Structure formats: C-alpha cells, structure tokens
PDB file of C-alpha atoms and ligand atoms in Angstrom:
ATOM      1  CA  MET A   1     -20.716  -7.048  39.032  1.00  0.00           C
ATOM      2  CA  MET A   2     -20.770  -5.147  35.745  1.00  0.00           C
ATOM      3  CA  LYS A   3     -17.943  -5.719  33.278  1.00  0.00           C
ATOM      4  CA  LEU A   4     -17.107  -4.172  29.959  1.00  0.00           C
ATOM      5  CA  THR A   5     -14.502  -4.790  27.246  1.00  0.00           C
ATOM      6  CA  LEU A   6     -13.531  -2.139  24.721  1.00  0.00           C
ATOM      7  CA  ARG A   7     -11.059  -1.698  21.897  1.00  0.00           C
ATOM      8  CA  ALA A   8      -9.030   1.527  22.033  1.00  0.00           C
ATOM      9  CA  ASN A   9      -7.729   2.184  18.525  1.00  0.00           C
ATOM     10  CA  ALA A  10      -4.395   3.760  17.585  1.00  0.00           C
ATOM     11  CA  LYS A  11      -4.029   6.521  14.988  1.00  0.00           C
ATOM     12  CA  ILE A  12      -1.655   7.620  12.280  1.00  0.00           C
ATOM     13  CA  ASN A  13      -1.177  11.133  10.882  1.00  0.00           C
ATOM     14  CA  LEU A  14      -1.806  11.548   7.170  1.00  0.00           C
ATOM     15  CA  THR A  15      -0.667  15.156   7.603  1.00  0.00           C
ATOM     16  CA  LEU A  16       0.772  17.173  10.496  1.00  0.00           C
ATOM     17  CA  ASP A  17       1.362  20.895  10.208  1.00  0.00           C
ATOM     18  CA  VAL A  18       2.505  23.286  12.948  1.00  0.00           C
ATOM     19  CA  LEU A  19       1.205  26.808  12.297  1.00  0.00           C
ATOM     20  CA  TYR A  20       2.656  28.796  15.177  1.00  0.00           C
ATOM     21  CA  LYS A  21       3.382  28.750  18.903  1.00  0.00           C
ATOM     22  CA  ARG A  22       0.525  30.176  20.921  1.00  0.00           C
ATOM     23  CA  ALA A  23       0.651  32.468  23.924  1.00  0.00           C
ATOM     24  CA  ASP A  24      -0.532  29.556  26.133  1.00  0.00           C
ATOM     25  CA  GLY A  25       2.563  27.561  25.139  1.00  0.00           C
ATOM     26  CA  PHE A  26       0.717  25.057  22.915  1.00  0.00           C
ATOM     27  CA  HIS A  27       1.417  24.841  19.206  1.00  0.00           C
ATOM     28  CA  GLN A  28      -1.402  25.646  16.838  1.00  0.00           C
ATOM     29  CA  VAL A  29      -1.606  22.572  14.597  1.00  0.00           C
ATOM     30  CA  GLU A  30      -3.490  21.374  11.585  1.00  0.00           C
ATOM     31  CA  MET A  31      -3.466  17.617  11.074  1.00  0.00           C
ATOM     32  CA  ILE A  32      -5.427  14.895   9.351  1.00  0.00           C
ATOM     33  CA  MET A  33      -5.657  11.868  11.573  1.00  0.00           C
ATOM     34  CA  GLN A  34      -6.726   8.360  10.654  1.00  0.00           C
ATOM     35  CA  ALA A  35      -7.783   5.613  13.047  1.00  0.00           C
ATOM     36  CA  ILE A  36      -6.263   2.158  12.513  1.00  0.00           C
ATOM     37  CA  GLN A  37      -7.362  -1.320  13.580  1.00  0.00           C
ATOM     38  CA  LEU A  38      -4.413  -1.777  15.974  1.00  0.00           C
ATOM     39  CA  ALA A  39      -5.894  -1.359  19.461  1.00  0.00           C
ATOM     40  CA  ASP A  40      -5.300  -1.788  23.152  1.00  0.00           C
ATOM     41  CA  ILE A  41      -7.992  -3.909  24.852  1.00  0.00           C
ATOM     42  CA  LEU A  42      -9.515  -2.372  27.978  1.00  0.00           C
ATOM     43  CA  ASN A  43     -11.389  -4.490  30.528  1.00  0.00           C
ATOM     44  CA  LEU A  44     -13.417  -2.401  32.974  1.00  0.00           C
ATOM     45  CA  GLU A  45     -14.875  -4.016  36.077  1.00  0.00           C
ATOM     46  CA  GLU A  46     -17.078  -2.204  38.549  1.00  0.00           C
ATOM     47  CA  LYS A  47     -15.669  -1.989  42.077  1.00  0.00           C
ATOM     48  CA  VAL A  48     -17.900  -1.324  45.088  1.00  0.00           C
ATOM     49  CA  SER A  49     -14.933  -0.185  47.157  1.00  0.00           C
ATOM     50  CA  GLY A  50     -15.032   3.084  45.228  1.00  0.00           C
ATOM     51  CA  ASP A  51     -11.374   3.372  44.256  1.00  0.00           C
ATOM     52  CA  ILE A  52      -9.693   3.213  40.847  1.00  0.00           C
ATOM     53  CA  SER A  53      -7.010   0.663  40.073  1.00  0.00           C
ATOM     54  CA  ILE A  54      -5.093  -0.330  36.968  1.00  0.00           C
ATOM     55  CA  THR A  55      -3.137  -3.377  35.890  1.00  0.00           C
ATOM     56  CA  SER A  56      -1.535  -4.200  32.550  1.00  0.00           C
ATOM     57  CA  ASN A  57       0.242  -6.997  30.729  1.00  0.00           C
ATOM     58  CA  MET A  58       2.968  -4.442  29.904  1.00  0.00           C
ATOM     59  CA  SER A  59       5.403  -4.440  32.805  1.00  0.00           C
ATOM     60  CA  TYR A  60       6.858  -0.951  32.228  1.00  0.00           C
ATOM     61  CA  LEU A  61       3.547   0.861  31.819  1.00  0.00           C
ATOM     62  CA  PRO A  62       3.033   3.016  34.943  1.00  0.00           C
ATOM     63  CA  CYS A  63      -0.293   1.942  36.522  1.00  0.00           C
ATOM     64  CA  ASP A  64      -0.667   4.839  38.984  1.00  0.00           C
ATOM     65  CA  HIS A  65      -1.710   8.476  38.573  1.00  0.00           C
ATOM     66  CA  ARG A  66       0.815   8.837  35.707  1.00  0.00           C
ATOM     67  CA  ASN A  67      -1.353   6.566  33.524  1.00  0.00           C
ATOM     68  CA  LEU A  68      -3.697   8.588  31.297  1.00  0.00           C
ATOM     69  CA  ALA A  69      -6.376   5.904  31.709  1.00  0.00           C
ATOM     70  CA  TYR A  70      -6.223   6.459  35.474  1.00  0.00           C
ATOM     71  CA  GLN A  71      -6.430  10.241  34.993  1.00  0.00           C
ATOM     72  CA  ALA A  72      -9.467   9.758  32.723  1.00  0.00           C
ATOM     73  CA  ALA A  73     -11.231   7.604  35.307  1.00  0.00           C
ATOM     74  CA  MET A  74     -10.497  10.106  38.102  1.00  0.00           C
ATOM     75  CA  LEU A  75     -11.660  13.055  36.018  1.00  0.00           C
ATOM     76  CA  ILE A  76     -15.033  11.527  35.118  1.00  0.00           C
ATOM     77  CA  LYS A  77     -15.550  10.147  38.639  1.00  0.00           C
ATOM     78  CA  ASN A  78     -14.857  13.499  40.296  1.00  0.00           C
ATOM     79  CA  THR A  79     -16.701  15.607  37.729  1.00  0.00           C
ATOM     80  CA  TYR A  80     -19.894  13.576  38.045  1.00  0.00           C
ATOM     81  CA  GLN A  81     -19.414  12.617  41.720  1.00  0.00           C
ATOM     82  CA  VAL A  82     -19.650   8.879  41.135  1.00  0.00           C
ATOM     83  CA  LYS A  83     -19.367   6.757  44.289  1.00  0.00           C
ATOM     84  CA  ASP A  84     -18.447   3.514  42.505  1.00  0.00           C
ATOM     85  CA  GLY A  85     -14.910   2.580  41.592  1.00  0.00           C
ATOM     86  CA  VAL A  86     -13.449   0.612  38.724  1.00  0.00           C
ATOM     87  CA  HIS A  87     -10.641  -1.793  37.984  1.00  0.00           C
ATOM     88  CA  ILE A  88      -9.097  -1.293  34.539  1.00  0.00           C
ATOM     89  CA  PHE A  89      -6.977  -3.959  32.867  1.00  0.00           C
ATOM     90  CA  ILE A  90      -5.033  -2.622  29.876  1.00  0.00           C
ATOM     91  CA  GLU A  91      -3.849  -5.173  27.316  1.00  0.00           C
ATOM     92  CA  LYS A  92      -1.156  -3.030  25.666  1.00  0.00           C
ATOM     93  CA  ASN A  93      -0.791  -3.758  21.962  1.00  0.00           C
ATOM     94  CA  ILE A  94       0.024  -0.225  20.777  1.00  0.00           C
ATOM     95  CA  PRO A  95       3.771   0.548  20.943  1.00  0.00           C
ATOM     96  CA  MET A  96       4.479   3.256  23.540  1.00  0.00           C
ATOM     97  CA  SER A  97       6.024   6.690  22.931  1.00  0.00           C
ATOM     98  CA  ALA A  98       5.609   5.896  19.269  1.00  0.00           C
ATOM     99  CA  GLY A  99       3.443   8.667  17.751  1.00  0.00           C
ATOM    100  CA  LEU A 100       0.398   6.374  17.674  1.00  0.00           C
ATOM    101  CA  ALA A 101      -1.598   8.029  20.498  1.00  0.00           C
ATOM    102  CA  GLY A 102      -1.465   4.946  22.722  1.00  0.00           C
ATOM    103  CA  GLY A 103      -2.014   6.797  25.972  1.00  0.00           C
ATOM    104  CA  SER A 104      -4.646   9.137  24.544  1.00  0.00           C
ATOM    105  CA  THR A 105      -6.713   6.296  23.159  1.00  0.00           C
ATOM    106  CA  ASP A 106      -6.675   4.437  26.478  1.00  0.00           C
ATOM    107  CA  ALA A 107      -7.986   7.633  28.129  1.00  0.00           C
ATOM    108  CA  ALA A 108     -10.689   7.965  25.460  1.00  0.00           C
ATOM    109  CA  GLY A 109     -11.674   4.317  25.871  1.00  0.00           C
ATOM    110  CA  VAL A 110     -11.985   4.742  29.649  1.00  0.00           C
ATOM    111  CA  LEU A 111     -14.240   7.800  29.201  1.00  0.00           C
ATOM    112  CA  ILE A 112     -16.504   5.889  26.787  1.00  0.00           C
ATOM    113  CA  GLY A 113     -16.500   2.785  28.983  1.00  0.00           C
ATOM    114  CA  LEU A 114     -17.226   4.534  32.273  1.00  0.00           C
ATOM    115  CA  ASN A 115     -19.979   6.612  30.673  1.00  0.00           C
ATOM    116  CA  ARG A 116     -21.672   3.240  29.948  1.00  0.00           C
ATOM    117  CA  LEU A 117     -20.678   1.350  33.086  1.00  0.00           C
ATOM    118  CA  TRP A 118     -21.795   4.156  35.378  1.00  0.00           C
ATOM    119  CA  LYS A 119     -24.841   5.003  33.202  1.00  0.00           C
ATOM    120  CA  LEU A 120     -23.952   8.705  33.063  1.00  0.00           C
ATOM    121  CA  GLY A 121     -25.693   9.356  29.751  1.00  0.00           C
ATOM    122  CA  LEU A 122     -23.055  11.841  28.549  1.00  0.00           C
ATOM    123  CA  SER A 123     -22.980  12.870  24.883  1.00  0.00           C
ATOM    124  CA  LEU A 124     -19.905  12.537  22.671  1.00  0.00           C
ATOM    125  CA  GLU A 125     -19.491  16.336  22.893  1.00  0.00           C
ATOM    126  CA  GLU A 126     -19.486  16.223  26.707  1.00  0.00           C
ATOM    127  CA  LEU A 127     -16.909  13.418  26.650  1.00  0.00           C
ATOM    128  CA  GLU A 128     -14.787  15.484  24.227  1.00  0.00           C
ATOM    129  CA  VAL A 129     -14.708  18.414  26.667  1.00  0.00           C
ATOM    130  CA  LEU A 130     -13.412  16.089  29.407  1.00  0.00           C
ATOM    131  CA  GLY A 131     -11.017  14.436  26.952  1.00  0.00           C
ATOM    132  CA  ALA A 132      -9.446  17.727  25.868  1.00  0.00           C
ATOM    133  CA  ARG A 133      -8.453  18.342  29.494  1.00  0.00           C
ATOM    134  CA  LEU A 134      -6.472  15.079  29.479  1.00  0.00           C
ATOM    135  CA  GLY A 135      -4.633  15.571  26.213  1.00  0.00           C
ATOM    136  CA  SER A 136      -4.940  17.162  22.773  1.00  0.00           C
ATOM    137  CA  ASP A 137      -5.343  13.830  20.942  1.00  0.00           C
ATOM    138  CA  VAL A 138      -8.036  12.440  23.268  1.00  0.00           C
ATOM    139  CA  PRO A 139     -10.998  14.063  21.441  1.00  0.00           C
ATOM    140  CA  PHE A 140      -9.836  12.489  18.173  1.00  0.00           C
ATOM    141  CA  CYS A 141      -9.512   9.103  19.847  1.00  0.00           C
ATOM    142  CA  LEU A 142     -13.119   9.429  21.098  1.00  0.00           C
ATOM    143  CA  ARG A 143     -14.379   9.955  17.547  1.00  0.00           C
ATOM    144  CA  GLY A 144     -11.996   7.914  15.387  1.00  0.00           C
ATOM    145  CA  GLY A 145     -12.364   7.578  11.631  1.00  0.00           C
ATOM    146  CA  THR A 146     -10.776  10.309   9.514  1.00  0.00           C
ATOM    147  CA  GLN A 147     -10.739  13.801  11.027  1.00  0.00           C
ATOM    148  CA  LEU A 148      -9.138  17.182  10.493  1.00  0.00           C
ATOM    149  CA  ALA A 149      -7.806  18.324  13.885  1.00  0.00           C
ATOM    150  CA  THR A 150      -7.038  21.998  14.514  1.00  0.00           C
ATOM    151  CA  GLY A 151      -6.454  24.220  17.561  1.00  0.00           C
ATOM    152  CA  ARG A 152      -3.968  22.271  19.655  1.00  0.00           C
ATOM    153  CA  GLY A 153      -5.503  19.134  18.098  1.00  0.00           C
ATOM    154  CA  GLU A 154      -8.784  19.098  20.007  1.00  0.00           C
ATOM    155  CA  LEU A 155     -11.068  20.797  17.419  1.00  0.00           C
ATOM    156  CA  LEU A 156     -12.353  18.223  14.983  1.00  0.00           C
ATOM    157  CA  GLU A 157     -13.984  18.210  11.576  1.00  0.00           C
ATOM    158  CA  PRO A 158     -15.066  14.829  10.214  1.00  0.00           C
ATOM    159  CA  LEU A 159     -13.667  14.049   6.744  1.00  0.00           C
ATOM    160  CA  SER A 160     -14.641  11.468   4.126  1.00  0.00           C
ATOM    161  CA  PRO A 161     -13.049   8.162   5.099  1.00  0.00           C
ATOM    162  CA  LEU A 162      -9.708   7.192   3.619  1.00  0.00           C
ATOM    163  CA  PRO A 163     -10.427   4.389   1.078  1.00  0.00           C
ATOM    164  CA  PRO A 164      -9.582   1.127   2.936  1.00  0.00           C
ATOM    165  CA  CYS A 165      -5.931   0.106   2.756  1.00  0.00           C
ATOM    166  CA  TYR A 166      -3.295  -1.803   4.651  1.00  0.00           C
ATOM    167  CA  VAL A 167      -0.903   0.012   6.951  1.00  0.00           C
ATOM    168  CA  VAL A 168       2.537  -1.358   7.779  1.00  0.00           C
ATOM    169  CA  LEU A 169       3.969   0.141  10.979  1.00  0.00           C
ATOM    170  CA  ALA A 170       7.695   0.100  11.654  1.00  0.00           C
ATOM    171  CA  LYS A 171       8.783   1.265  15.091  1.00  0.00           C
ATOM    172  CA  PRO A 172      12.490   1.637  15.794  1.00  0.00           C
ATOM    173  CA  ARG A 173      13.343   0.405  19.293  1.00  0.00           C
ATOM    174  CA  ILE A 174      13.493   3.901  20.728  1.00  0.00           C
ATOM    175  CA  GLY A 175      10.829   6.027  22.386  1.00  0.00           C
ATOM    176  CA  VAL A 176      10.449   9.691  21.472  1.00  0.00           C
ATOM    177  CA  SER A 177       8.895  12.257  23.750  1.00  0.00           C
ATOM    178  CA  THR A 178       6.313  14.464  22.054  1.00  0.00           C
ATOM    179  CA  ALA A 179       7.345  17.474  24.180  1.00  0.00           C
ATOM    180  CA  TRP A 180      10.989  17.084  23.128  1.00  0.00           C
ATOM    181  CA  VAL A 181      10.081  17.063  19.428  1.00  0.00           C
ATOM    182  CA  TYR A 182       7.813  20.129  19.655  1.00  0.00           C
ATOM    183  CA  GLY A 183      10.482  21.898  21.699  1.00  0.00           C
ATOM    184  CA  ARG A 184      13.026  21.400  18.925  1.00  0.00           C
ATOM    185  CA  TYR A 185      10.663  22.370  16.114  1.00  0.00           C
ATOM    186  CA  ARG A 186      11.648  25.575  14.266  1.00  0.00           C
ATOM    187  CA  ASP A 187       9.722  26.933  11.341  1.00  0.00           C
ATOM    188  CA  SER A 188      11.797  27.885   8.320  1.00  0.00           C
ATOM    189  CA  GLU A 189      11.037  29.081   4.828  1.00  0.00           C
ATOM    190  CA  SER A 190      12.562  25.991   3.311  1.00  0.00           C
ATOM    191  CA  LEU A 191      10.253  23.751   5.333  1.00  0.00           C
ATOM    192  CA  HIS A 192       7.746  21.877   3.251  1.00  0.00           C
ATOM    193  CA  HIS A 193       4.240  22.316   4.718  1.00  0.00           C
ATOM    194  CA  PRO A 194       1.539  19.734   4.001  1.00  0.00           C
ATOM    195  CA  ASP A 195      -1.081  20.408   1.352  1.00  0.00           C
ATOM    196  CA  THR A 196      -3.915  19.881   3.845  1.00  0.00           C
ATOM    197  CA  ALA A 197      -6.571  21.220   1.477  1.00  0.00           C
ATOM    198  CA  GLY A 198      -5.320  18.879  -1.247  1.00  0.00           C
ATOM    199  CA  VAL A 199      -5.596  15.875   1.077  1.00  0.00           C
ATOM    200  CA  LYS A 200      -9.125  16.934   2.093  1.00  0.00           C
ATOM    201  CA  ALA A 201     -10.124  17.164  -1.552  1.00  0.00           C
ATOM    202  CA  ALA A 202      -8.569  13.786  -2.389  1.00  0.00           C
ATOM    203  CA  LEU A 203     -10.423  12.199   0.548  1.00  0.00           C
ATOM    204  CA  GLY A 204     -13.652  13.741  -0.726  1.00  0.00           C
ATOM    205  CA  GLN A 205     -13.092  12.081  -4.078  1.00  0.00           C
ATOM    206  CA  GLY A 206     -12.111   8.706  -2.567  1.00  0.00           C
ATOM    207  CA  ASP A 207      -8.755   9.153  -4.287  1.00  0.00           C
ATOM    208  CA  LEU A 208      -6.286   6.979  -2.328  1.00  0.00           C
ATOM    209  CA  PRO A 209      -3.267   7.725  -4.571  1.00  0.00           C
ATOM    210  CA  GLY A 210      -4.141  11.436  -4.295  1.00  0.00           C
ATOM    211  CA  VAL A 211      -3.915  11.172  -0.490  1.00  0.00           C
ATOM    212  CA  ALA A 212      -0.828   8.959  -0.603  1.00  0.00           C
ATOM    213  CA  ASN A 213       1.057  11.474  -2.826  1.00  0.00           C
ATOM    214  CA  ARG A 214       0.446  14.217  -0.268  1.00  0.00           C
ATOM    215  CA  LEU A 215       1.396  12.539   3.036  1.00  0.00           C
ATOM    216  CA  SER A 216       3.454  15.110   4.951  1.00  0.00           C
ATOM    217  CA  ASN A 217       4.567  15.839   8.517  1.00  0.00           C
ATOM    218  CA  VAL A 218       6.617  18.919   9.522  1.00  0.00           C
ATOM    219  CA  LEU A 219       7.919  17.152  12.654  1.00  0.00           C
ATOM    220  CA  GLU A 220       9.545  14.472  10.558  1.00  0.00           C
ATOM    221  CA  SER A 221      12.775  16.422   9.949  1.00  0.00           C
ATOM    222  CA  VAL A 222      13.087  17.198  13.682  1.00  0.00           C
ATOM    223  CA  THR A 223      12.902  13.583  14.790  1.00  0.00           C
ATOM    224  CA  MET A 224      14.810  12.319  11.750  1.00  0.00           C
ATOM    225  CA  SER A 225      17.793  14.580  12.383  1.00  0.00           C
ATOM    226  CA  GLU A 226      18.276  12.746  15.678  1.00  0.00           C
ATOM    227  CA  TYR A 227      17.321   9.273  14.389  1.00  0.00           C
ATOM    228  CA  PRO A 228      18.397   8.858  10.731  1.00  0.00           C
ATOM    229  CA  GLN A 229      16.984   5.322  10.665  1.00  0.00           C
ATOM    230  CA  ILE A 230      13.558   6.941  10.201  1.00  0.00           C
ATOM    231  CA  GLY A 231      14.582   8.205   6.752  1.00  0.00           C
ATOM    232  CA  LYS A 232      15.992   4.774   5.839  1.00  0.00           C
ATOM    233  CA  LEU A 233      12.779   3.042   6.889  1.00  0.00           C
ATOM    234  CA  LYS A 234      10.759   5.421   4.721  1.00  0.00           C
ATOM    235  CA  GLU A 235      12.965   4.697   1.705  1.00  0.00           C
ATOM    236  CA  ARG A 236      12.707   0.941   2.213  1.00  0.00           C
ATOM    237  CA  MET A 237       8.927   1.066   2.595  1.00  0.00           C
ATOM    238  CA  ILE A 238       8.695   2.659  -0.852  1.00  0.00           C
ATOM    239  CA  GLN A 239      11.343   0.344  -2.331  1.00  0.00           C
ATOM    240  CA  TYR A 240       9.262  -2.722  -1.280  1.00  0.00           C
ATOM    241  CA  GLY A 241       5.995  -1.440  -2.659  1.00  0.00           C
ATOM    242  CA  ALA A 242       4.336   1.031  -0.269  1.00  0.00           C
ATOM    243  CA  MET A 243       2.220   3.657  -2.038  1.00  0.00           C
ATOM    244  CA  ALA A 244       3.670   6.245   0.361  1.00  0.00           C
ATOM    245  CA  SER A 245       5.418   6.374   3.719  1.00  0.00           C
ATOM    246  CA  LEU A 246       5.547   8.871   6.573  1.00  0.00           C
ATOM    247  CA  MET A 247       6.511   9.286  10.207  1.00  0.00           C
ATOM    248  CA  SER A 248       3.393   9.363  12.434  1.00  0.00           C
ATOM    249  CA  GLY A 249       2.925  12.200  14.959  1.00  0.00           C
ATOM    250  CA  SER A 250       6.176  13.067  16.694  1.00  0.00           C
ATOM    251  CA  GLY A 251       7.528   9.617  15.818  1.00  0.00           C
ATOM    252  CA  PRO A 252       9.486   7.505  15.724  1.00  0.00           C
ATOM    253  CA  THR A 253       6.985   5.115  14.097  1.00  0.00           C
ATOM    254  CA  VAL A 254       7.093   5.115  10.297  1.00  0.00           C
ATOM    255  CA  PHE A 255       4.081   3.812   8.418  1.00  0.00           C
ATOM    256  CA  GLY A 256       3.596   2.726   4.830  1.00  0.00           C
ATOM    257  CA  LEU A 257       0.290   2.498   2.987  1.00  0.00           C
ATOM    258  CA  ALA A 258      -0.111  -0.712   1.030  1.00  0.00           C
ATOM    259  CA  PRO A 259      -2.842  -1.379  -1.559  1.00  0.00           C
ATOM    260  CA  ASP A 260      -3.294  -5.065  -0.620  1.00  0.00           C
ATOM    261  CA  LYS A 261      -2.381  -7.698   1.956  1.00  0.00           C
ATOM    262  CA  GLY A 262       0.281  -9.338  -0.195  1.00  0.00           C
ATOM    263  CA  THR A 263       2.202  -6.088  -0.571  1.00  0.00           C
ATOM    264  CA  ALA A 264       1.840  -5.335   3.141  1.00  0.00           C
ATOM    265  CA  GLU A 265       3.278  -8.768   4.045  1.00  0.00           C
ATOM    266  CA  TYR A 266       6.127  -8.392   1.555  1.00  0.00           C
ATOM    267  CA  ILE A 267       7.119  -5.015   3.019  1.00  0.00           C
ATOM    268  CA  ALA A 268       6.876  -6.397   6.561  1.00  0.00           C
ATOM    269  CA  ASP A 269       9.011  -9.480   5.766  1.00  0.00           C
ATOM    270  CA  LYS A 270      11.692  -7.424   4.073  1.00  0.00           C
ATOM    271  CA  LEU A 271      11.901  -4.879   6.895  1.00  0.00           C
ATOM    272  CA  ARG A 272      11.972  -7.563   9.557  1.00  0.00           C
ATOM    273  CA  SER A 273      14.877  -9.311   7.924  1.00  0.00           C
ATOM    274  CA  GLN A 274      16.896  -6.103   7.583  1.00  0.00           C
ATOM    275  CA  SER A 275      16.501  -4.013  10.681  1.00  0.00           C
ATOM    276  CA  ASP A 276      15.809  -4.256  14.362  1.00  0.00           C
ATOM    277  CA  VAL A 277      12.361  -2.696  14.323  1.00  0.00           C
ATOM    278  CA  GLU A 278       8.963  -3.735  15.614  1.00  0.00           C
ATOM    279  CA  ILE A 279       6.731  -4.417  12.584  1.00  0.00           C
ATOM    280  CA  ILE A 280       2.918  -4.495  12.740  1.00  0.00           C
ATOM    281  CA  ILE A 281       0.528  -4.994   9.831  1.00  0.00           C
ATOM    282  CA  THR A 282      -2.834  -3.338  10.338  1.00  0.00           C
ATOM    283  CA  LYS A 283      -5.603  -1.608   8.368  1.00  0.00           C
ATOM    284  CA  THR A 284      -7.458   1.652   8.442  1.00  0.00           C
ATOM    285  CA  VAL A 285     -10.844   1.694  10.233  1.00  0.00           C
ATOM    286  CA  THR A 286     -13.805   4.005   9.794  1.00  0.00           C
ATOM    287  CA  ARG A 287     -15.141   3.483  13.355  1.00  0.00           C
ATOM    288  CA  ASN A 288     -13.456   3.022  16.708  1.00  0.00           C
ATOM    289  CA  GLY A 289     -14.495   0.731  19.517  1.00  0.00           C
ATOM    290  CA  GLY A 290     -16.460  -2.497  19.341  1.00  0.00           C
TER     291      GLY A 290
HETATM  292  P1  ATP B 301       1.037  10.702  20.911  1.00  0.00           P
HETATM  293  O1  ATP B 301       0.981  10.089  19.546  1.00  0.00           O
HETATM  294  O2  ATP B 301      -0.301  11.125  21.404  1.00  0.00           O
HETATM  295  O3  ATP B 301       2.102  11.706  21.101  1.00  0.00           O
HETATM  296  P2  ATP B 301       2.576   8.479  21.814  1.00  0.00           P
HETATM  297  O4  ATP B 301       2.063   7.260  21.130  1.00  0.00           O
HETATM  298  O5  ATP B 301       3.774   9.143  21.223  1.00  0.00           O
HETATM  299  O6  ATP B 301       1.385   9.512  21.921  1.00  0.00           O
HETATM  300  P3  ATP B 301       2.094   7.330  24.336  1.00  0.00           P
HETATM  301  O7  ATP B 301       2.435   5.893  24.173  1.00  0.00           O
HETATM  302  O8  ATP B 301       0.704   7.727  24.335  1.00  0.00           O
HETATM  303  O9  ATP B 301       2.949   8.163  23.274  1.00  0.00           O
HETATM  304  O10 ATP B 301       2.660   7.884  25.723  1.00  0.00           O
HETATM  305  C1  ATP B 301       3.969   7.982  26.051  1.00  0.00           C
HETATM  306  C2  ATP B 301       4.114   8.356  27.550  1.00  0.00           C
HETATM  307  O11 ATP B 301       2.878   8.424  28.223  1.00  0.00           O
HETATM  308  C3  ATP B 301       4.924   7.299  28.220  1.00  0.00           C
HETATM  309  O12 ATP B 301       5.910   7.979  28.941  1.00  0.00           O
HETATM  310  C4  ATP B 301       3.983   6.589  29.161  1.00  0.00           C
HETATM  311  O13 ATP B 301       4.609   6.235  30.360  1.00  0.00           O
HETATM  312  C5  ATP B 301       2.882   7.594  29.385  1.00  0.00           C
HETATM  313  N1  ATP B 301       1.557   6.944  29.537  1.00  0.00           N
HETATM  314  C6  ATP B 301       0.624   7.253  30.438  1.00  0.00           C
HETATM  315  N2  ATP B 301      -0.477   6.492  30.294  1.00  0.00           N
HETATM  316  C7  ATP B 301      -0.242   5.673  29.268  1.00  0.00           C
HETATM  317  C8  ATP B 301      -1.011   4.644  28.643  1.00  0.00           C
HETATM  318  N3  ATP B 301      -2.220   4.283  29.079  1.00  0.00           N
HETATM  319  N4  ATP B 301      -0.472   4.035  27.550  1.00  0.00           N
HETATM  320  C9  ATP B 301       0.768   4.394  27.118  1.00  0.00           C
HETATM  321  N5  ATP B 301       1.535   5.330  27.685  1.00  0.00           N
HETATM  322  C10 ATP B 301       1.060   5.971  28.753  1.00  0.00           C
END
C-alpha cells in the first residue's frame, strides 16, 4: 500500500489591497503573499475500497465534505476518473480561521500528494486550475515562496524571495470568517492602500527593512474595529523589537517580523506573559512541501 507524507505550509500577507467588487461577487485583490515554515502534516494512504476518508488530531475540524482537503480529493478523483481511494490524516498545526490559509494549504497539499500517489502526471499549472475551483488562496499554496496574487487571488506572479527572517504569530482566541470581513469592507478616500509596487521593488533589491516599512493590509481596520486587541498586539510587537507588524489576511492573526531568533523569542515571551493569545515562532520559507 502506497503512503505519502507532505508538509502543507501556512502563509502571511505582506500586503493586501482590495481594488473593487466584481460583477461575479468576488473582490478584485492585489496581495503579496509569503509562505512560512509553520505547516500542517498530511499523511496520505492509498485505499483500494475507492472512497475518501479524513481523520485529524484536531477534534473540531470537520472531516466530511466540509473539509477542503476532502473537496480537493473528490475534485481530482472525479476529474481524472480515478478508481482508487485515499485516507488522509491531517495533523493540524496551523491555527484555524486565522488568516493563515490553513484550509487552502491542506487542499493544495492533497492535490500535490494525490497527483503523485495516483501517478497522474499533472503539471503545476493543471493543479492550479483545479485549485482555483476550491478557493482563491489554493493556487498560492501550491506554489509557495513569495508571490504577487491578483484577480480574486488566483493569478500569480513569482517575486524575489523575502530575505530570510523570523516571524512571530499571535492569534487571539477568536476565529474570524473571511466572508464576514470582506462583507464589511468599504473603500474610503481616507483608507491607506498598500504600496505594492514599492514592496515589489524592495523585494527585488533584497531590502528587508524596505519591505518591513511597507507592510499594509486594507482589511486590518475592518477586523480591528470589532477586535481592538489586534491593534494592541501590533503595538506590543513593535515595542518588543519587531521590525514591523501586520494582521494577516482577514485576521485575526497578527504577525511580527524579527531580524533574529533572540528577538523573536523575546517578543514571544513578552506577549505570552501579557495576553491570552496563541504564540508561534516560525520563519519564512522559499519553497513549500518536503
Ligand atoms: P484564509 O487565510 O484562506 O482566509 P483561514 O486561515 O482564515 O483561511 P481556515 O483555517 O482555512 O481559515 O478555514 C476556516 C474555515 O474553513 C473553518 O470554518 C473550517 O471549519 C473550514 N475548513 C475546511 N477545511 C479545513 C481544513 N482542512 N483546515 C482548516 N479549516 C478548514
């Protein structure tokens, strides 16, 4: 029986801009996404019985058709008329409903894994087409690294990698629904939009402070107005030595970029002692998987 283990990496947003609401109901976005080392572990095991099943160490993760990993397996199985089945065990390490693309990356990992397990020989581009049907962040999760994502998030342009740095994640003990945040988003003239071109240029020059100075997310004020602790976490990250701090995606996770391990640990210790948040120290990565 064939088995496979994969790492499904989480992401953070270095920028997130919403351009306008499209006729199809999606928002046209422009965002620079960065893969991080934090990952769920996926174990895939071939099943002759032909069905798809999921288990997880995380008791409140739905393991039926609501799970994006299940939807990914069904989509690839049906599209390529595969007779075999698979059992998927998800070791959940990525906080859920956090703005870290936990569900999307599990779906991406399943597409990559089943392409190998079932010897389908699909290209990355073919997997991206399938992925985009599952969710706007799935194509990014298939590629990883540092990418500019446009359209509804599914159109990717590879960027120069962010110079390696530590990332401290602080997740308040609340979950935020992405749909709720986008639904409340209103553009206004006072809104500060990210300098996406500036971040691209800084990445091209390997200029970490140049990127750090331009971290920006238009959804931050939406989520923050409901959960003021996000603003406090950002302030404390900076106070304790982060180069910059931002809310990731639709939140509520706040991340801080730290130049070295010592600073990352100092920030983490301070935040842990002061607030009831989940703290994770991780790093940026240039490649997903492994
Ligand atoms: P994004 O950053 O892409 O908006 P997120 O990190 O905010 O994602 P997720 O953790 O991906 O949020 O997903 C949140 C919702 O998706 C939860 O309601 C959860 O039940 C559902 N879900 C479905 N499949 C998964 C999965 N494999 N992992 C996590 N959540 C999943």
